[in-house]
Amino acid sequence: VLALLGGSVTAESVSGRREIPAAELFVGPLESSLRPDEVATAAFFPALGPGTGVAFDEVARRHGDYALCGVAAQVRLVDGAVAAASAGYLSVADVRTVVALTEALGGTLTDDTLAAAGEAALAGLDPVADIHATAAYRAQLVRVLTARVLRAAYDDAVARSGGPREETA
């Protein structure tokens, strides 16, 4: 969520304080760019802009387990059309990854554009296999969850705008 929204983390040590953009925070599985003598003291999450909605969903083996795939999406509407869309992925690749999906949606949400967004997301990801899931299964979860969270983020944007929900295919 921090990376999806373009946030940052404040890190402090005896050497001083520095701001780390979320895009530079995660460098590997369970590994951050914090130095050994630093501690994170604050996180900044930018407020949502007008016409913007968000959503999150994940699939895990059991409730409370680490996700096999998690997706957070952000959709911004202008005059009812999708002006911007992106999604952040966790537990799919070695690092959390944010993928721009605006172009794949082409301004609308239909079954075809949602499928295209899932494929565009996969082009920006390298799903990993482990003892919990194959890379192919994680890729399928990316496709399904991308469509699900984009639709939910769209609905959230409409609700935050106070307008009626437009029907999507």
PDB file of C-alpha atoms in Angstrom:
ATOM      1  CA  VAL A   1       0.000   0.000   0.000  1.00  0.00           C
ATOM      2  CA  LEU A   2       2.843   2.347   0.850  1.00  0.00           C
ATOM      3  CA  ALA A   3       4.464   1.798  -2.563  1.00  0.00           C
ATOM      4  CA  LEU A   4       1.134   1.936  -4.417  1.00  0.00           C
ATOM      5  CA  LEU A   5       0.307   5.337  -2.924  1.00  0.00           C
ATOM      6  CA  GLY A   6       3.838   6.693  -3.436  1.00  0.00           C
ATOM      7  CA  GLY A   7       4.575   7.031   0.256  1.00  0.00           C
ATOM      8  CA  SER A   8       7.818   7.028   2.174  1.00  0.00           C
ATOM      9  CA  VAL A   9       9.436   5.887   5.416  1.00  0.00           C
ATOM     10  CA  THR A  10      11.494   7.987   7.796  1.00  0.00           C
ATOM     11  CA  ALA A  11      14.563   6.164   9.105  1.00  0.00           C
ATOM     12  CA  GLU A  12      16.686   7.393  11.991  1.00  0.00           C
ATOM     13  CA  SER A  13      20.030   6.454  13.492  1.00  0.00           C
ATOM     14  CA  VAL A  14      22.778   8.123  15.483  1.00  0.00           C
ATOM     15  CA  SER A  15      23.994   9.441  12.103  1.00  0.00           C
ATOM     16  CA  GLY A  16      20.765  11.322  11.462  1.00  0.00           C
ATOM     17  CA  ARG A  17      17.438  11.031   9.699  1.00  0.00           C
ATOM     18  CA  ARG A  18      16.586  10.193   6.072  1.00  0.00           C
ATOM     19  CA  GLU A  19      13.484   9.702   3.976  1.00  0.00           C
ATOM     20  CA  ILE A  20      13.237   6.493   1.952  1.00  0.00           C
ATOM     21  CA  PRO A  21      10.715   6.445  -0.913  1.00  0.00           C
ATOM     22  CA  ALA A  22       8.583   3.302  -0.697  1.00  0.00           C
ATOM     23  CA  ALA A  23       9.766   2.247  -4.156  1.00  0.00           C
ATOM     24  CA  GLU A  24      13.304   1.992  -2.732  1.00  0.00           C
ATOM     25  CA  LEU A  25      12.396   0.411   0.620  1.00  0.00           C
ATOM     26  CA  PHE A  26      11.961  -3.244  -0.345  1.00  0.00           C
ATOM     27  CA  VAL A  27      15.042  -4.856  -1.874  1.00  0.00           C
ATOM     28  CA  GLY A  28      14.395  -8.594  -1.473  1.00  0.00           C
ATOM     29  CA  PRO A  29      12.280 -11.195   0.311  1.00  0.00           C
ATOM     30  CA  LEU A  30      11.821  -9.906   3.876  1.00  0.00           C
ATOM     31  CA  GLU A  31      14.692  -7.471   3.233  1.00  0.00           C
ATOM     32  CA  SER A  32      14.587  -3.673   3.315  1.00  0.00           C
ATOM     33  CA  SER A  33      17.030  -0.907   2.460  1.00  0.00           C
ATOM     34  CA  LEU A  34      17.274   0.137   6.105  1.00  0.00           C
ATOM     35  CA  ARG A  35      20.883   0.260   7.256  1.00  0.00           C
ATOM     36  CA  PRO A  36      21.910  -1.979  10.182  1.00  0.00           C
ATOM     37  CA  ASP A  37      22.009   1.009  12.560  1.00  0.00           C
ATOM     38  CA  GLU A  38      18.658   2.492  11.455  1.00  0.00           C
ATOM     39  CA  VAL A  39      15.134   2.116  12.711  1.00  0.00           C
ATOM     40  CA  ALA A  40      11.978   3.168  10.860  1.00  0.00           C
ATOM     41  CA  THR A  41      10.266   5.870  12.912  1.00  0.00           C
ATOM     42  CA  ALA A  42       7.451   7.034  10.627  1.00  0.00           C
ATOM     43  CA  ALA A  43       5.565   6.151   7.480  1.00  0.00           C
ATOM     44  CA  PHE A  44       3.898   8.713   5.213  1.00  0.00           C
ATOM     45  CA  PHE A  45       0.834   7.616   3.246  1.00  0.00           C
ATOM     46  CA  PRO A  46      -0.353  10.343   0.820  1.00  0.00           C
ATOM     47  CA  ALA A  47      -4.062  11.144   0.912  1.00  0.00           C
ATOM     48  CA  LEU A  48      -6.181   9.954  -1.985  1.00  0.00           C
ATOM     49  CA  GLY A  49      -6.886  12.536  -4.638  1.00  0.00           C
ATOM     50  CA  PRO A  50     -10.363  13.461  -5.865  1.00  0.00           C
ATOM     51  CA  GLY A  51     -12.126  10.701  -7.777  1.00  0.00           C
ATOM     52  CA  THR A  52      -9.719   8.038  -6.522  1.00  0.00           C
ATOM     53  CA  GLY A  53     -10.707   4.673  -5.094  1.00  0.00           C
ATOM     54  CA  VAL A  54      -8.710   1.812  -3.631  1.00  0.00           C
ATOM     55  CA  ALA A  55      -9.164  -1.877  -2.941  1.00  0.00           C
ATOM     56  CA  PHE A  56      -7.184  -4.849  -1.650  1.00  0.00           C
ATOM     57  CA  ASP A  57      -7.614  -8.616  -1.824  1.00  0.00           C
ATOM     58  CA  GLU A  58      -5.427 -11.645  -1.243  1.00  0.00           C
ATOM     59  CA  VAL A  59      -5.464 -15.410  -1.387  1.00  0.00           C
ATOM     60  CA  ALA A  60      -3.848 -17.384   1.421  1.00  0.00           C
ATOM     61  CA  ARG A  61      -3.921 -21.075   2.291  1.00  0.00           C
ATOM     62  CA  ARG A  62      -5.579 -20.301   5.621  1.00  0.00           C
ATOM     63  CA  HIS A  63      -6.955 -17.112   7.159  1.00  0.00           C
ATOM     64  CA  GLY A  64      -4.067 -15.201   8.715  1.00  0.00           C
ATOM     65  CA  ASP A  65      -1.326 -16.968   6.714  1.00  0.00           C
ATOM     66  CA  TYR A  66       1.051 -15.082   4.463  1.00  0.00           C
ATOM     67  CA  ALA A  67      -0.613 -14.454   1.128  1.00  0.00           C
ATOM     68  CA  LEU A  68       0.119 -16.620  -1.889  1.00  0.00           C
ATOM     69  CA  CYS A  69      -0.763 -13.472  -3.842  1.00  0.00           C
ATOM     70  CA  GLY A  70      -1.976 -10.089  -2.654  1.00  0.00           C
ATOM     71  CA  VAL A  71      -3.079  -7.165  -4.812  1.00  0.00           C
ATOM     72  CA  ALA A  72      -3.858  -3.554  -3.885  1.00  0.00           C
ATOM     73  CA  ALA A  73      -5.286  -1.286  -6.590  1.00  0.00           C
ATOM     74  CA  GLN A  74      -5.805   2.427  -7.043  1.00  0.00           C
ATOM     75  CA  VAL A  75      -8.162   3.830  -9.697  1.00  0.00           C
ATOM     76  CA  ARG A  76      -8.726   7.529 -10.470  1.00  0.00           C
ATOM     77  CA  LEU A  77     -11.814   8.577 -12.414  1.00  0.00           C
ATOM     78  CA  VAL A  78     -12.326  11.738 -14.432  1.00  0.00           C
ATOM     79  CA  ASP A  79     -15.859  12.280 -15.751  1.00  0.00           C
ATOM     80  CA  GLY A  80     -16.633   8.599 -15.103  1.00  0.00           C
ATOM     81  CA  ALA A  81     -13.705   7.309 -17.183  1.00  0.00           C
ATOM     82  CA  VAL A  82     -10.610   5.597 -15.795  1.00  0.00           C
ATOM     83  CA  ALA A  83      -7.880   8.238 -15.992  1.00  0.00           C
ATOM     84  CA  ALA A  84      -5.275   6.317 -13.991  1.00  0.00           C
ATOM     85  CA  ALA A  85      -4.962   2.822 -12.567  1.00  0.00           C
ATOM     86  CA  SER A  86      -2.171   0.911 -10.911  1.00  0.00           C
ATOM     87  CA  ALA A  87      -1.801  -2.138  -8.717  1.00  0.00           C
ATOM     88  CA  GLY A  88       0.726  -3.285  -6.149  1.00  0.00           C
ATOM     89  CA  TYR A  89       1.567  -6.976  -5.808  1.00  0.00           C
ATOM     90  CA  LEU A  90       2.922  -8.872  -2.828  1.00  0.00           C
ATOM     91  CA  SER A  91       3.993 -12.485  -2.412  1.00  0.00           C
ATOM     92  CA  VAL A  92       4.186 -12.916  -6.188  1.00  0.00           C
ATOM     93  CA  ALA A  93       7.784 -11.957  -6.972  1.00  0.00           C
ATOM     94  CA  ASP A  94      10.884 -11.496  -4.838  1.00  0.00           C
ATOM     95  CA  VAL A  95       9.963  -7.865  -4.088  1.00  0.00           C
ATOM     96  CA  ARG A  96       6.712  -5.984  -3.857  1.00  0.00           C
ATOM     97  CA  THR A  97       5.997  -4.480  -7.263  1.00  0.00           C
ATOM     98  CA  VAL A  98       3.701  -1.693  -8.478  1.00  0.00           C
ATOM     99  CA  VAL A  99       2.484  -1.934 -12.072  1.00  0.00           C
ATOM    100  CA  ALA A 100       0.777   0.854 -14.076  1.00  0.00           C
ATOM    101  CA  LEU A 101      -2.413  -0.479 -15.685  1.00  0.00           C
ATOM    102  CA  THR A 102      -4.004   2.666 -17.136  1.00  0.00           C
ATOM    103  CA  GLU A 103      -3.134   1.868 -20.731  1.00  0.00           C
ATOM    104  CA  ALA A 104      -4.449  -1.716 -20.510  1.00  0.00           C
ATOM    105  CA  LEU A 105      -7.840  -0.455 -19.303  1.00  0.00           C
ATOM    106  CA  GLY A 106      -8.211   2.131 -22.063  1.00  0.00           C
ATOM    107  CA  GLY A 107     -10.497   4.280 -19.905  1.00  0.00           C
ATOM    108  CA  THR A 108     -13.115   1.621 -19.225  1.00  0.00           C
ATOM    109  CA  LEU A 109     -13.727  -1.517 -17.220  1.00  0.00           C
ATOM    110  CA  THR A 110     -14.964  -4.409 -19.306  1.00  0.00           C
ATOM    111  CA  ASP A 111     -14.199  -8.104 -19.120  1.00  0.00           C
ATOM    112  CA  ASP A 112     -11.734  -7.620 -21.992  1.00  0.00           C
ATOM    113  CA  THR A 113      -9.921  -4.635 -20.477  1.00  0.00           C
ATOM    114  CA  LEU A 114      -9.748  -6.316 -17.063  1.00  0.00           C
ATOM    115  CA  ALA A 115      -8.221  -9.405 -18.703  1.00  0.00           C
ATOM    116  CA  ALA A 116      -5.758  -7.152 -20.532  1.00  0.00           C
ATOM    117  CA  ALA A 117      -4.850  -5.505 -17.213  1.00  0.00           C
ATOM    118  CA  GLY A 118      -4.102  -8.933 -15.712  1.00  0.00           C
ATOM    119  CA  GLU A 119      -1.805  -9.754 -18.619  1.00  0.00           C
ATOM    120  CA  ALA A 120      -0.147  -6.318 -18.403  1.00  0.00           C
ATOM    121  CA  ALA A 121       0.471  -6.922 -14.704  1.00  0.00           C
ATOM    122  CA  LEU A 122       2.110 -10.273 -15.471  1.00  0.00           C
ATOM    123  CA  ALA A 123       4.394  -8.572 -17.990  1.00  0.00           C
ATOM    124  CA  GLY A 124       5.727  -6.465 -15.112  1.00  0.00           C
ATOM    125  CA  LEU A 125       6.070  -9.356 -12.675  1.00  0.00           C
ATOM    126  CA  ASP A 126       8.119 -12.534 -12.431  1.00  0.00           C
ATOM    127  CA  PRO A 127       5.998 -14.934 -10.351  1.00  0.00           C
ATOM    128  CA  VAL A 128       8.078 -17.236  -8.152  1.00  0.00           C
ATOM    129  CA  ALA A 129       7.477 -20.841  -7.199  1.00  0.00           C
ATOM    130  CA  ASP A 130       7.975 -22.204  -3.710  1.00  0.00           C
ATOM    131  CA  ILE A 131       6.617 -25.004  -1.528  1.00  0.00           C
ATOM    132  CA  HIS A 132       3.270 -23.200  -1.250  1.00  0.00           C
ATOM    133  CA  ALA A 133       2.451 -22.430  -4.898  1.00  0.00           C
ATOM    134  CA  THR A 134       3.778 -22.849  -8.415  1.00  0.00           C
ATOM    135  CA  ALA A 135       4.661 -19.844 -10.539  1.00  0.00           C
ATOM    136  CA  ALA A 136       1.775 -20.732 -12.875  1.00  0.00           C
ATOM    137  CA  TYR A 137      -0.701 -20.721  -9.970  1.00  0.00           C
ATOM    138  CA  ARG A 138       0.573 -17.353  -8.761  1.00  0.00           C
ATOM    139  CA  ALA A 139       0.256 -16.024 -12.333  1.00  0.00           C
ATOM    140  CA  GLN A 140      -3.391 -17.139 -12.402  1.00  0.00           C
ATOM    141  CA  LEU A 141      -3.978 -15.469  -9.030  1.00  0.00           C
ATOM    142  CA  VAL A 142      -2.511 -12.258 -10.474  1.00  0.00           C
ATOM    143  CA  ARG A 143      -5.016 -12.407 -13.351  1.00  0.00           C
ATOM    144  CA  VAL A 144      -8.028 -13.080 -11.124  1.00  0.00           C
ATOM    145  CA  LEU A 145      -7.148 -10.714  -8.282  1.00  0.00           C
ATOM    146  CA  THR A 146      -6.152  -7.884 -10.627  1.00  0.00           C
ATOM    147  CA  ALA A 147      -9.611  -7.895 -12.203  1.00  0.00           C
ATOM    148  CA  ARG A 148     -11.300  -8.202  -8.811  1.00  0.00           C
ATOM    149  CA  VAL A 149      -9.451  -5.322  -7.125  1.00  0.00           C
ATOM    150  CA  LEU A 150      -9.619  -2.992 -10.132  1.00  0.00           C
ATOM    151  CA  ARG A 151     -13.398  -3.430 -10.206  1.00  0.00           C
ATOM    152  CA  ALA A 152     -13.614  -2.857  -6.437  1.00  0.00           C
ATOM    153  CA  ALA A 153     -11.326   0.213  -6.623  1.00  0.00           C
ATOM    154  CA  TYR A 154     -13.488   1.584  -9.449  1.00  0.00           C
ATOM    155  CA  ASP A 155     -16.605   1.094  -7.311  1.00  0.00           C
ATOM    156  CA  ASP A 156     -14.842   2.782  -4.387  1.00  0.00           C
ATOM    157  CA  ALA A 157     -13.907   5.760  -6.595  1.00  0.00           C
ATOM    158  CA  VAL A 158     -17.526   6.105  -7.713  1.00  0.00           C
ATOM    159  CA  ALA A 159     -18.746   5.904  -4.119  1.00  0.00           C
ATOM    160  CA  ARG A 160     -16.195   8.494  -2.912  1.00  0.00           C
ATOM    161  CA  SER A 161     -17.264  10.789  -5.769  1.00  0.00           C
ATOM    162  CA  GLY A 162     -20.871  10.542  -4.648  1.00  0.00           C
ATOM    163  CA  GLY A 163     -22.052   9.444  -8.075  1.00  0.00           C
ATOM    164  CA  PRO A 164     -24.059   6.414  -9.098  1.00  0.00           C
ATOM    165  CA  ARG A 165     -22.156   3.290 -10.003  1.00  0.00           C
ATOM    166  CA  GLU A 166     -21.886   2.800 -13.756  1.00  0.00           C
ATOM    167  CA  GLU A 167     -22.563  -0.696 -15.001  1.00  0.00           C
ATOM    168  CA  THR A 168     -19.507  -2.523 -16.253  1.00  0.00           C
ATOM    169  CA  ALA A 169     -19.406  -5.645 -18.359  1.00  0.00           C
TER     170      ALA A 169
END
